[in-house]
Amino acid sequence: MRAPCITGALWLFGLVSCGPGAPSALTVTVEDGGGGPVFLARVEIDGPGGVDADLTGGEGISRFEGLASGRTLVSAALEPLCPSQAEVDLGPGQDGAVTLVLVDRLDLGPDLGQIGFGKTVDVTADVRCGRDPVSWELLEGDPALVSFDGPVANVQTMPLETVVDLDDRPGVVPVGPAASQRLRLRATVGSAGAADEIEVTAAPRAGGVFQVATGADLYLNGGATGPYSFELVDTPDGSASQLEDAASRTPRLRPDLFGTYRVRESVGGVEMDLEAGRYDEVPRDCGRVDCHPSEAEGFALTAHATTFDRALAGELGPSFDERCTLCHSVGSDPVVFMGGFDDVAAARGYEIEVPSDVTAVPSKVRVLANIWCTSCHGPGRIIPRDDSWEWGAKYSAGVCAQCHDGAPQAATRVAEWRRAKMSRFSLDPDDPAVQRGCARCHSAQGFVAWQRSGSVAALPDMRTAQPITCAACHDAHSSGRAQLRVAGGEEGSLALCATCHAAQASPEVPQDRDERRAPHAPQGEIVLEAGSPHSFADACAVCHMAGEDPLVGRHTFAMRDPERVPNGAACTGCHPGATDLDSFLALGDWDGDGAREAHVEEVDGLIDRLEDDVTNVANDLESDACGGREPAGVGESAGRIVLVDGAGLDLGDCNGDGRIGADESSAVLPADQGDLYEAAFALLEATRDGSHGLHDPVGQPRGLQRAITSFGRSPAPAWDRR
């Protein structure tokens, strides 16, 4: 580096004169705010010998030699960082050194990982140099949650009860992607585009299980009935964790140490044991042969087990990065330390590159890649089976909702499922989910137990029962097609639906006939009827999951959207141009009214005709139920066909509470009314099927015609049987 005193200096025979005394030198080191070297920063010195400049090298250093002694101004700059300067007093022959720090022009502060629900925070852009205005950009999240005013972004999260459909029962609140209210903001200032980003979330994602992460806020649910009085009655030794909002329905707890946290809600007499831990504290031995061999063997072949590996190989696209690890690794959260994949990766200096070789991932990071046991079961110690409440939480849809409840479209399945009828559970003690004989098809635990052992030995109770959630139909440890628990050969996924959507009774079975058993959910048997054009592999899914609209089809299984508009996509695959379930013209005048109408209208006409015949006969019967009440028709009660009153209640329900008490008796059809039973069975089968004849567009109309003719209570026309 030449001396900066060329101007006015005398060069002679390679010697330079820069003033009195021996020449000096100066080493300038330029660092960023984190202490790292700044490459290509412009360093300028202005001293007694003049002005000179240089660019820093890879180590952030510039070296100046042959300087005149005296006071020297040193400055460094590199857009978009803030410039820095310092004065140095160099003595004759001195080898001086100075360090200049170029801080970020803009700073938003640390990420705000769990600010809570119904909270307001201001994010202020700290502009450290210059007077340029700040511009904001919302990179991810709901625009309704943030507003901007100059250098300030105002974030206001929605209340918990607004973003989570709280269960009526006590437990741990599941928090999905939408409920976590994650925002990613970017602020920019200056023509050089100095920018900074910050992430804000109300709370980390949670599956609603009782095995929880240390460092992460969790919310408890006291159930639908208040008042509430929570207290933390036991914690690990040395824990400083405390309950917040203990008198509310949803108090907050942040476990800080590995171990058990016992919470008591004294008004309702409820105790919850929470097992807390970090994800990197749990040994990856869930699949060892002496504990879970079948689960480990099956899970190893699933897409979940290789989701990170495949992403790293480029199979999931070039845009895969650290943000994707929330759902493609174990325990990742961009702003909360839980000992997850992202935390361990940062500690090991590992950064994702796509494509790259998975074997190059550090071993400590590798064990937290992909999805495995604790992704769903949580990082705390395993909950014993005897703790049926805590154990039952693993069947909750909240487990899957951590990832399958937000964009992209493939991850909206839980939101769709919430619109399905099978997602509902009531706190009625007569709810079928907690009834012997019903739980196998009305609760997730019951269905899984039934498929595993053929019976439901441990009946779910009001506190533990889950509706037909993801875990009922899909086995997370299975590598079969769509991980279905039941899949037939020729029937395909139809076999799963037909397992429960079955009549479970027939007039041709003597016992059913004697007990006057009613058809329960006959859809599967109707579709599988020999000769039905809709009896093909995956028939249920082809129609009920058709289309791309998340409000209908897919995992809503609905054939009509909330506005009752039919899902045309269910038909167009086989019937091009057909967009309306009501538009199919019947093959003939099936109901015999002299007009050939739409298929559903013809079938409804047959149902109405059979209902009139059955009702007329039932009305003429004498009953001794409740002192001789007069019947108004037939219906179903406790699985049997009975005489009912005008409100549709069992005629034997004397107090009208909707159930048959210990001192009441169902008004079953008289023993001499076998033909009425057969006709009533056919009527209930058609109405409970609910498809208006579309499940079997040939067999159902003919079956109703036969039932009307066989019953013989009204003149039957010459049926059109095309």
XYZ file of C-alpha atoms in Angstrom:
722
model
C 0.000 0.000 0.000
C 1.556 3.274 -1.059
C 1.793 6.208 1.337
C -1.069 8.703 1.294
C 1.278 11.713 1.130
C 2.063 11.645 -2.602
C 0.624 15.100 -3.229
C 3.296 17.673 -2.473
C 5.842 14.976 -1.555
C 9.386 14.693 -2.943
C 10.211 11.347 -4.533
C 13.892 10.800 -5.042
C 15.770 7.563 -5.628
C 12.892 5.526 -4.187
C 12.714 7.526 -0.970
C 9.667 9.430 0.176
C 9.485 12.348 2.538
C 6.176 12.774 4.390
C 7.061 15.170 7.091
C 9.247 15.016 10.124
C 10.095 11.693 11.730
C 9.960 8.087 10.521
C 6.857 6.959 8.544
C 4.016 5.304 10.443
C 1.582 2.449 9.610
C -2.048 1.734 10.420
C -4.061 -1.493 10.368
C -7.831 -0.966 10.066
C -10.147 -3.851 10.971
C -13.808 -3.573 9.970
C -16.367 -5.757 11.750
C -20.111 -6.108 11.665
C -22.350 -5.837 14.717
C -21.779 -9.490 15.518
C -17.987 -9.252 15.454
C -17.596 -10.824 12.031
C -15.290 -9.419 9.338
C -16.747 -7.069 6.727
C -15.455 -7.792 3.223
C -15.115 -5.027 0.597
C -15.813 -2.179 2.993
C -14.370 1.117 1.749
C -11.815 2.400 4.266
C -10.632 5.992 3.969
C -7.968 7.802 5.960
C -7.481 11.570 6.122
C -4.333 12.695 7.875
C -1.409 15.141 7.697
C -0.095 13.438 4.588
C -3.365 13.579 2.648
C -6.240 11.233 1.826
C -6.200 7.619 0.683
C -8.669 4.733 0.501
C -8.718 0.957 0.257
C -11.194 -1.981 0.293
C -11.045 -4.545 3.069
C -10.018 -8.069 2.252
C -11.655 -11.340 3.221
C -10.657 -10.905 6.856
C -12.081 -7.372 6.981
C -8.633 -5.723 7.156
C -6.961 -2.854 5.286
C -3.292 -1.960 5.835
C -1.826 1.518 5.281
C 1.950 2.156 5.438
C 4.248 5.131 5.011
C 1.913 7.489 6.793
C 2.786 10.875 8.185
C 2.485 11.117 11.924
C -0.265 13.144 13.537
C -4.015 13.093 14.008
C -5.706 10.921 11.353
C -9.439 10.451 10.675
C -10.320 6.881 9.733
C -13.731 5.995 8.263
C -15.330 2.848 6.849
C -18.514 2.333 4.869
C -20.394 -0.421 3.087
C -24.009 -0.083 2.095
C -26.467 -0.859 3.521
C -24.587 -0.843 6.861
C -24.134 2.309 8.886
C -20.739 3.991 8.306
C -18.279 4.381 11.160
C -15.289 6.599 11.857
C -12.623 7.216 14.487
C -9.638 9.513 15.064
C -6.192 8.026 15.537
C -3.145 9.978 16.757
C -0.163 8.333 15.046
C 3.281 8.934 16.435
C 6.435 8.897 14.295
C 7.278 5.318 13.310
C 4.228 3.955 15.119
C 2.419 0.843 13.841
C -1.143 1.664 14.897
C -4.377 -0.301 14.777
C -8.051 0.588 14.936
C -11.308 -1.399 14.702
C -14.429 0.092 13.167
C -17.840 -1.520 13.595
C -20.455 -1.210 10.867
C -23.789 -1.966 12.463
C -26.976 -2.768 10.606
C -28.693 0.375 9.435
C -31.990 -1.139 10.558
C -32.804 -3.392 13.504
C -36.189 -4.874 14.469
C -34.977 -6.633 17.583
C -35.290 -10.327 18.455
C -38.146 -12.498 17.236
C -41.237 -12.508 19.445
C -42.097 -16.173 19.753
C -45.059 -16.470 22.099
C -46.682 -13.160 22.885
C -49.995 -14.778 23.806
C -53.561 -14.602 22.528
C -55.562 -11.391 22.461
C -52.355 -9.408 22.947
C -50.992 -6.254 21.333
C -47.305 -5.524 20.735
C -45.478 -2.802 18.828
C -42.490 -3.708 16.694
C -40.387 -0.569 16.267
C -37.825 -0.284 13.506
C -34.622 1.119 14.986
C -33.053 3.205 12.195
C -29.485 3.665 13.367
C -28.302 6.112 10.745
C -29.871 8.395 8.173
C -33.375 9.777 8.020
C -34.896 7.654 5.285
C -38.476 6.479 5.871
C -39.266 2.874 6.794
C -41.368 0.708 4.499
C -43.004 -2.509 5.710
C -43.917 -5.778 4.032
C -45.921 -8.722 5.393
C -44.139 -11.830 4.108
C -46.320 -14.429 5.859
C -49.468 -14.322 7.935
C -52.896 -12.746 8.185
C -52.961 -9.058 7.144
C -55.777 -8.457 9.625
C -53.344 -8.988 12.506
C -50.948 -6.147 11.706
C -51.022 -2.445 10.842
C -48.162 -0.079 10.034
C -47.496 3.490 11.094
C -44.121 4.829 10.011
C -41.390 2.934 11.858
C -43.909 0.999 13.983
C -45.748 -2.226 13.170
C -48.670 -2.870 15.495
C -49.445 -6.572 15.964
C -52.681 -7.659 17.623
C -53.328 -11.379 18.047
C -56.832 -12.789 18.215
C -58.192 -14.356 21.423
C -57.664 -18.079 21.895
C -61.370 -18.912 21.825
C -61.649 -17.150 18.456
C -58.992 -19.212 16.700
C -59.470 -22.564 18.477
C -62.709 -24.512 18.759
C -62.317 -25.323 22.446
C -63.462 -28.765 23.509
C -66.205 -28.833 26.118
C -63.962 -31.106 28.193
C -60.804 -30.275 30.159
C -57.457 -30.963 28.532
C -54.520 -29.422 26.694
C -55.445 -26.974 23.942
C -54.185 -27.985 20.477
C -52.674 -25.101 18.508
C -52.453 -25.456 14.749
C -50.744 -23.205 12.181
C -53.671 -20.795 11.895
C -54.143 -20.578 15.666
C -50.449 -19.859 16.241
C -50.954 -16.663 14.178
C -47.445 -16.602 12.811
C -46.384 -13.346 11.168
C -43.163 -12.673 9.274
C -42.486 -8.977 8.744
C -39.793 -7.197 6.766
C -38.825 -3.546 7.175
C -36.716 -1.722 4.579
C -35.018 1.670 4.765
C -32.804 3.677 2.433
C -32.054 3.505 -1.267
C -29.578 0.684 -0.697
C -32.361 -1.471 0.698
C -31.223 -2.020 4.264
C -33.690 -4.581 5.606
C -34.449 -6.680 8.636
C -37.034 -9.352 9.339
C -38.866 -10.430 12.474
C -41.250 -13.254 13.291
C -44.118 -12.893 15.740
C -46.372 -15.705 16.961
C -49.089 -15.952 19.569
C -47.945 -19.420 20.635
C -46.001 -22.374 19.273
C -47.855 -25.213 17.625
C -49.138 -27.934 19.933
C -50.879 -31.243 19.367
C -53.042 -31.196 22.477
C -51.225 -34.165 24.024
C -49.918 -34.278 27.588
C -46.268 -34.826 26.577
C -45.045 -31.273 26.067
C -41.899 -29.293 25.284
C -39.943 -27.267 27.799
C -39.657 -23.614 26.870
C -42.938 -23.654 24.976
C -46.136 -22.068 26.218
C -49.035 -24.486 26.547
C -52.641 -23.645 27.266
C -54.988 -25.708 29.393
C -58.723 -26.003 28.855
C -60.943 -26.080 31.928
C -63.962 -27.280 29.967
C -67.241 -25.578 29.159
C -68.470 -25.058 32.721
C -66.897 -22.446 34.982
C -65.882 -20.872 37.265
C -62.252 -21.984 37.162
C -59.513 -22.177 39.760
C -56.270 -23.747 38.510
C -53.152 -24.331 40.561
C -49.777 -25.882 39.858
C -49.477 -28.447 42.641
C -46.296 -30.292 41.642
C -43.239 -29.479 39.533
C -39.730 -30.890 39.048
C -37.195 -29.823 41.665
C -35.778 -26.411 40.828
C -38.557 -25.413 38.451
C -39.580 -21.759 38.394
C -42.622 -22.313 36.173
C -45.860 -20.640 37.168
C -49.434 -20.679 35.928
C -50.697 -17.471 34.363
C -54.383 -16.499 34.310
C -55.188 -19.311 36.753
C -58.780 -18.129 37.190
C -59.516 -18.259 33.457
C -60.714 -21.160 31.351
C -57.392 -21.314 29.478
C -54.439 -20.654 31.812
C -50.922 -20.632 30.394
C -47.947 -22.686 31.563
C -44.359 -22.704 30.292
C -42.505 -25.770 31.637
C -38.834 -24.993 32.184
C -37.343 -28.332 33.280
C -37.610 -31.984 32.361
C -40.191 -33.825 34.455
C -43.808 -33.967 35.601
C -46.044 -30.942 36.120
C -49.310 -31.616 37.924
C -52.084 -29.078 37.486
C -55.308 -29.132 39.484
C -58.569 -27.369 38.652
C -60.192 -27.385 42.072
C -63.743 -26.347 41.109
C -64.222 -29.270 38.750
C -61.932 -31.594 40.698
C -59.699 -32.250 37.686
C -55.987 -33.083 37.768
C -53.697 -33.197 34.741
C -50.201 -34.665 34.643
C -47.983 -33.076 32.012
C -44.684 -34.700 31.054
C -42.211 -32.084 29.814
C -38.891 -32.437 28.049
C -36.705 -31.151 25.234
C -36.724 -32.883 21.881
C -32.964 -33.423 21.949
C -33.207 -34.995 25.431
C -35.328 -37.916 24.225
C -33.261 -40.866 22.977
C -34.297 -42.064 19.551
C -35.088 -45.591 20.648
C -38.851 -45.746 20.176
C -38.353 -48.403 17.528
C -36.100 -50.784 19.415
C -37.111 -54.401 18.987
C -37.973 -54.992 22.634
C -40.564 -52.208 22.769
C -42.338 -51.245 19.542
C -41.195 -53.568 16.760
C -44.329 -53.557 14.619
C -44.810 -49.803 14.841
C -41.152 -49.143 14.003
C -41.096 -51.534 11.074
C -44.196 -50.070 9.489
C -43.377 -46.450 10.212
C -39.920 -46.722 8.662
C -41.589 -47.248 5.281
C -43.912 -44.238 5.502
C -43.496 -40.894 3.758
C -43.243 -39.225 7.175
C -40.116 -41.204 8.008
C -38.215 -39.827 4.996
C -39.794 -36.425 4.496
C -36.593 -34.466 5.260
C -34.326 -36.874 3.399
C -36.445 -36.588 0.261
C -36.565 -32.815 0.567
C -32.788 -32.627 0.886
C -32.451 -34.745 -2.256
C -34.568 -32.207 -4.123
C -37.628 -34.415 -4.462
C -39.909 -31.839 -2.813
C -38.751 -28.931 -4.954
C -35.993 -26.310 -4.869
C -37.768 -23.965 -2.443
C -37.306 -26.220 0.598
C -35.538 -24.270 3.350
C -35.388 -23.788 7.124
C -38.997 -22.587 7.293
C -40.162 -25.957 5.985
C -38.582 -27.806 8.895
C -41.580 -26.937 11.077
C -43.319 -29.893 9.445
C -40.430 -31.848 7.957
C -38.362 -32.410 11.099
C -38.737 -32.911 14.838
C -39.487 -30.044 17.211
C -38.590 -27.109 14.974
C -39.868 -23.662 15.813
C -38.215 -20.536 14.400
C -38.578 -18.472 17.567
C -38.918 -20.875 20.513
C -36.039 -23.007 21.798
C -37.288 -26.548 22.394
C -34.162 -28.523 21.539
C -35.630 -29.314 18.141
C -34.028 -29.782 14.758
C -33.527 -26.066 14.134
C -31.930 -25.488 17.535
C -29.470 -28.359 17.202
C -28.710 -27.432 13.584
C -27.859 -23.872 14.632
C -25.602 -25.127 17.429
C -23.756 -27.394 14.977
C -23.520 -24.722 12.273
C -25.569 -26.777 9.831
C -27.453 -25.027 7.041
C -29.831 -26.642 4.577
C -28.724 -26.922 0.960
C -30.968 -28.417 -1.721
C -29.976 -30.708 -3.262
C -27.354 -32.201 -0.985
C -26.297 -35.537 0.475
C -28.170 -36.459 3.641
C -25.126 -38.354 4.921
C -23.350 -35.016 5.271
C -25.824 -33.862 7.916
C -24.171 -33.919 11.385
C -25.275 -36.937 13.404
C -26.776 -34.879 16.244
C -28.855 -33.007 13.685
C -29.670 -36.121 11.705
C -31.545 -37.799 14.559
C -34.020 -34.912 14.576
C -34.546 -34.886 10.822
C -37.714 -36.327 9.276
C -40.800 -37.103 11.366
C -40.669 -39.684 14.135
C -42.302 -40.626 17.422
C -42.006 -37.378 19.389
C -43.321 -35.303 16.487
C -46.752 -36.699 17.324
C -46.425 -38.078 20.862
C -44.473 -35.124 22.278
C -40.994 -34.971 23.842
C -41.867 -35.751 27.465
C -41.806 -39.140 29.145
C -44.273 -41.693 27.808
C -47.722 -41.525 29.385
C -48.745 -44.898 30.883
C -51.781 -46.603 29.363
C -53.441 -46.578 32.775
C -53.678 -42.795 32.515
C -56.535 -43.189 30.071
C -57.256 -39.480 29.838
C -53.730 -38.414 28.964
C -53.258 -41.522 26.812
C -56.461 -40.852 24.880
C -55.281 -37.397 23.798
C -53.047 -38.996 21.164
C -56.194 -39.792 19.156
C -57.036 -36.084 18.927
C -57.119 -34.448 15.501
C -54.926 -31.746 17.025
C -51.928 -34.052 16.669
C -52.217 -34.016 12.882
C -53.459 -30.421 12.768
C -49.988 -29.194 13.762
C -49.077 -29.572 10.098
C -52.167 -30.671 8.174
C -54.251 -27.601 8.965
C -52.867 -24.799 6.827
C -51.479 -23.886 3.428
C -50.460 -25.377 1.053
C -53.656 -27.049 -0.099
C -52.396 -30.533 0.742
C -52.203 -29.418 4.359
C -55.827 -28.301 4.789
C -57.218 -31.736 5.607
C -58.022 -31.112 9.267
C -59.849 -27.871 8.443
C -61.918 -29.843 5.937
C -62.549 -32.632 8.443
C -63.947 -30.147 10.966
C -66.818 -29.553 8.543
C -67.590 -33.273 8.401
C -70.339 -34.791 10.521
C -67.965 -37.380 11.940
C -65.886 -34.667 13.635
C -68.585 -33.923 16.196
C -68.803 -35.180 19.774
C -71.260 -34.114 22.449
C -71.065 -34.286 26.221
C -74.342 -36.186 26.300
C -73.906 -39.379 28.367
C -75.986 -41.096 25.679
C -73.569 -40.076 22.925
C -72.842 -43.239 20.907
C -69.096 -42.669 21.293
C -69.365 -43.835 24.914
C -71.987 -46.549 24.457
C -71.241 -50.263 24.366
C -71.819 -51.512 20.836
C -71.617 -48.020 19.362
C -68.130 -46.853 20.355
C -66.469 -49.004 17.702
C -67.842 -46.734 14.973
C -68.439 -43.502 16.876
C -65.082 -43.018 18.627
C -61.520 -43.096 17.364
C -60.347 -45.275 20.247
C -63.219 -47.681 19.753
C -62.609 -48.106 16.037
C -58.878 -48.668 16.479
C -59.471 -51.219 19.252
C -62.088 -52.984 17.135
C -59.723 -53.275 14.189
C -56.875 -54.509 16.354
C -58.674 -57.047 18.522
C -62.206 -57.406 17.204
C -63.769 -55.810 20.278
C -63.778 -52.653 22.380
C -62.576 -53.922 25.743
C -61.951 -50.499 27.305
C -64.934 -48.287 26.590
C -64.037 -44.599 26.138
C -65.581 -42.337 28.743
C -66.817 -38.786 28.604
C -63.362 -37.470 29.417
C -61.374 -39.487 26.890
C -63.613 -40.207 23.893
C -62.517 -38.715 20.588
C -64.782 -38.584 17.530
C -63.779 -40.250 14.269
C -60.481 -38.392 13.923
C -57.543 -38.876 11.563
C -56.195 -41.711 13.721
C -59.393 -43.717 13.303
C -59.081 -44.088 9.536
C -55.313 -43.679 9.133
C -52.636 -45.664 10.950
C -49.576 -43.433 11.307
C -47.384 -46.515 11.744
C -48.574 -48.159 8.536
C -46.988 -47.885 5.117
C -50.056 -49.096 3.246
C -52.021 -47.079 0.751
C -52.864 -43.711 2.337
C -52.080 -45.477 5.634
C -55.687 -46.717 5.737
C -56.553 -49.063 8.588
C -58.859 -51.063 6.317
C -58.335 -51.493 2.590
C -59.977 -54.212 0.541
C -58.717 -55.771 -2.653
C -61.463 -55.098 -5.173
C -63.223 -52.564 -2.953
C -60.143 -50.444 -2.227
C -60.829 -47.649 0.243
C -64.558 -48.413 0.002
C -63.866 -51.271 2.413
C -62.886 -48.771 5.118
C -66.109 -46.788 4.782
C -68.271 -49.898 4.557
C -66.797 -51.202 7.815
C -69.064 -48.812 9.694
C -71.484 -47.643 7.035
C -73.355 -50.926 7.177
C -76.966 -51.771 7.957
C -75.879 -54.237 10.679
C -79.314 -55.877 10.433
C -81.544 -57.636 7.912
C -85.159 -58.855 7.896
C -83.803 -62.107 6.483
C -81.906 -62.830 9.714
C -84.284 -64.500 12.226
C -82.768 -62.817 15.283
C -82.923 -59.389 13.684
C -86.504 -60.046 12.665
C -87.512 -61.209 16.143
C -85.873 -58.186 17.778
C -87.233 -55.832 15.123
C -83.698 -54.579 14.458
C -83.436 -51.362 12.422
C -80.953 -50.669 9.616
C -78.204 -48.470 11.025
C -76.004 -46.878 8.344
C -76.687 -48.926 5.204
C -74.718 -46.918 2.626
C -71.887 -49.415 2.215
C -74.136 -52.384 1.588
C -76.255 -50.417 -0.874
C -73.213 -49.352 -2.908
C -71.836 -52.900 -2.844
C -75.153 -54.349 -4.008
C -74.647 -56.688 -6.959
C -75.393 -54.881 -10.187
C -74.961 -51.371 -8.826
C -73.098 -49.227 -11.383
C -71.461 -47.439 -8.456
C -69.970 -50.596 -6.993
C -66.331 -50.121 -7.935
C -63.030 -49.703 -6.123
C -62.754 -46.534 -4.027
C -66.351 -45.618 -4.886
C -66.958 -43.617 -1.693
C -63.798 -41.524 -2.097
C -64.254 -40.998 -5.838
C -67.541 -39.186 -5.231
C -67.390 -37.891 -1.662
C -63.794 -36.614 -1.869
C -63.938 -35.219 -5.405
C -62.758 -31.768 -6.407
C -60.380 -29.149 -5.070
C -62.821 -26.972 -3.113
C -62.020 -27.245 0.634
C -65.675 -26.510 1.470
C -67.039 -29.638 -0.196
C -65.710 -33.081 -1.059
C -62.157 -33.875 0.022
C -62.066 -34.536 3.798
C -65.429 -32.851 4.367
C -66.915 -35.899 2.563
C -69.871 -33.625 1.806
C -71.761 -33.764 -1.470
C -73.075 -30.222 -1.011
C -71.299 -27.088 0.155
C -72.571 -24.948 3.067
C -74.930 -23.189 0.641
C -76.356 -26.581 -0.369
C -74.829 -26.336 -3.849
C -74.045 -29.845 -5.163
C -70.429 -30.836 -5.761
C -70.435 -31.202 -9.532
C -66.905 -32.622 -9.484
C -68.334 -35.785 -7.939
C -70.153 -36.601 -11.171
C -68.155 -35.157 -14.056
C -65.527 -37.886 -13.957
C -68.070 -40.379 -15.279
C -70.801 -38.033 -16.509
C -69.138 -35.200 -18.490
C -71.150 -32.017 -18.335
C -73.174 -33.078 -15.306
C -72.778 -30.462 -12.595
C -75.925 -30.926 -10.529
C -76.905 -33.986 -8.530
C -80.529 -33.048 -9.096
C -80.247 -32.858 -12.890
C -79.983 -36.554 -13.738
C -83.145 -37.660 -15.496
C -84.512 -40.957 -14.229
C -84.501 -43.893 -16.622
C -88.269 -44.178 -16.224
C -91.374 -43.120 -14.310
C -90.410 -45.186 -11.304
C -92.882 -43.781 -8.796
C -95.794 -44.283 -11.185
C -97.170 -40.742 -11.021
C -97.342 -40.449 -14.813
C -94.315 -38.170 -15.243
C -90.667 -39.044 -15.834
C -88.736 -36.719 -13.548
C -85.240 -36.272 -12.158
C -83.785 -39.419 -10.610
C -83.859 -38.068 -7.053
C -87.469 -36.936 -7.459
C -88.553 -40.351 -8.716
C -86.866 -42.093 -5.778
C -88.292 -39.570 -3.304
C -91.711 -40.275 -4.792
C -91.265 -43.979 -4.050
C -90.108 -43.221 -0.505
C -93.092 -40.944 0.097
C -95.457 -43.612 -1.187
C -93.974 -46.319 1.035
C -93.955 -43.961 4.026
C -97.646 -43.196 3.541
C -98.481 -46.907 3.459
C -96.380 -47.693 6.545
C -97.713 -44.708 8.492
C -101.330 -45.552 7.700
C -100.913 -49.087 9.007
C -99.003 -47.932 12.102
C -101.675 -45.371 12.914
C -104.322 -48.097 13.024
C -102.420 -50.170 15.590
C -103.390 -50.143 19.213
C -100.650 -49.630 21.770
C -100.560 -49.932 25.535
C -97.417 -47.819 25.757
C -97.618 -45.163 28.470
C -101.264 -45.828 29.114
C -102.378 -46.277 25.532
C -100.722 -43.530 23.478
C -101.673 -43.484 19.810
C -98.885 -44.102 17.280
C -98.152 -41.621 14.494
C -95.708 -43.726 12.501
C -92.558 -45.804 12.834
C -88.986 -44.908 13.735
C -85.897 -46.248 15.474
C -84.997 -46.437 19.143
C -81.960 -48.185 20.614
C -81.377 -50.009 17.341
C -84.927 -51.340 16.964
C -87.892 -50.316 14.825
C -90.602 -48.923 17.081
C -93.872 -47.051 16.978
C -93.330 -43.320 17.422
C -95.393 -40.282 18.333
C -95.866 -37.128 16.293
C -92.468 -35.815 17.416
C -90.737 -38.973 16.217
C -90.028 -40.193 19.766
C -90.445 -43.780 20.870
C -94.051 -44.212 21.934
C -92.713 -45.831 25.113
C -90.810 -42.676 26.078
C -93.467 -41.545 28.510
C -91.682 -38.456 29.839
C -90.467 -37.345 26.401
C -86.809 -37.006 27.397
C -85.588 -38.795 24.284
C -84.511 -42.004 26.012
C -86.064 -45.146 27.436
C -85.610 -45.100 31.192
C -85.529 -47.986 33.633
C -89.290 -47.776 34.191
C -90.140 -47.427 30.479
C -90.386 -49.929 27.611
C -89.870 -49.359 23.888
C -92.975 -49.674 21.736
C -91.559 -52.324 19.395
C -93.741 -53.519 16.533
C -96.202 -56.247 17.531
C -95.198 -59.845 16.850
C -97.963 -60.283 14.257
C -96.759 -57.329 12.185
C -93.999 -59.058 10.220
C -95.003 -57.453 6.931
C -95.055 -54.033 8.589
C -91.536 -54.675 9.909
C -90.246 -55.532 6.426
C -91.842 -52.440 4.906
C -90.605 -50.217 7.742
C -87.109 -51.684 7.364
C -87.103 -50.852 3.641
C -88.361 -47.346 4.408
C -85.720 -46.631 7.061
C -83.008 -48.150 4.881
C -83.865 -45.745 2.057
C -84.165 -42.657 4.260
C -81.045 -43.383 6.317
C -79.031 -44.000 3.182
C -79.657 -40.365 2.332
C -78.542 -40.541 -1.303
C -82.037 -40.360 -2.837
C -81.201 -43.467 -4.793
C -77.837 -42.305 -6.155
C -75.810 -44.921 -4.274
C -77.478 -47.619 -6.368
C -79.430 -45.846 -9.109
C -80.850 -49.125 -10.417
C -81.265 -51.396 -7.403
C -82.708 -48.858 -4.955
C -85.729 -47.828 -7.065
C -86.510 -51.459 -7.819
C -86.169 -52.410 -4.151
C -88.630 -49.711 -3.117
C -91.048 -50.825 -5.817
C -90.867 -54.390 -4.505
C -91.412 -53.227 -0.930
C -94.528 -51.254 -1.889
C -95.929 -54.147 -3.908
C -95.131 -56.734 -1.229
C -96.664 -54.620 1.527
C -99.776 -54.297 -0.613
C -101.461 -51.539 1.362
C -102.140 -49.379 -1.709
C -102.717 -50.253 -5.362
C -99.372 -50.575 -7.125
C -99.127 -49.448 -10.749
C -97.438 -51.393 -13.496
C -93.969 -50.345 -12.425
C -91.625 -48.880 -15.002
C -88.489 -51.008 -14.545
C -86.183 -49.692 -17.234
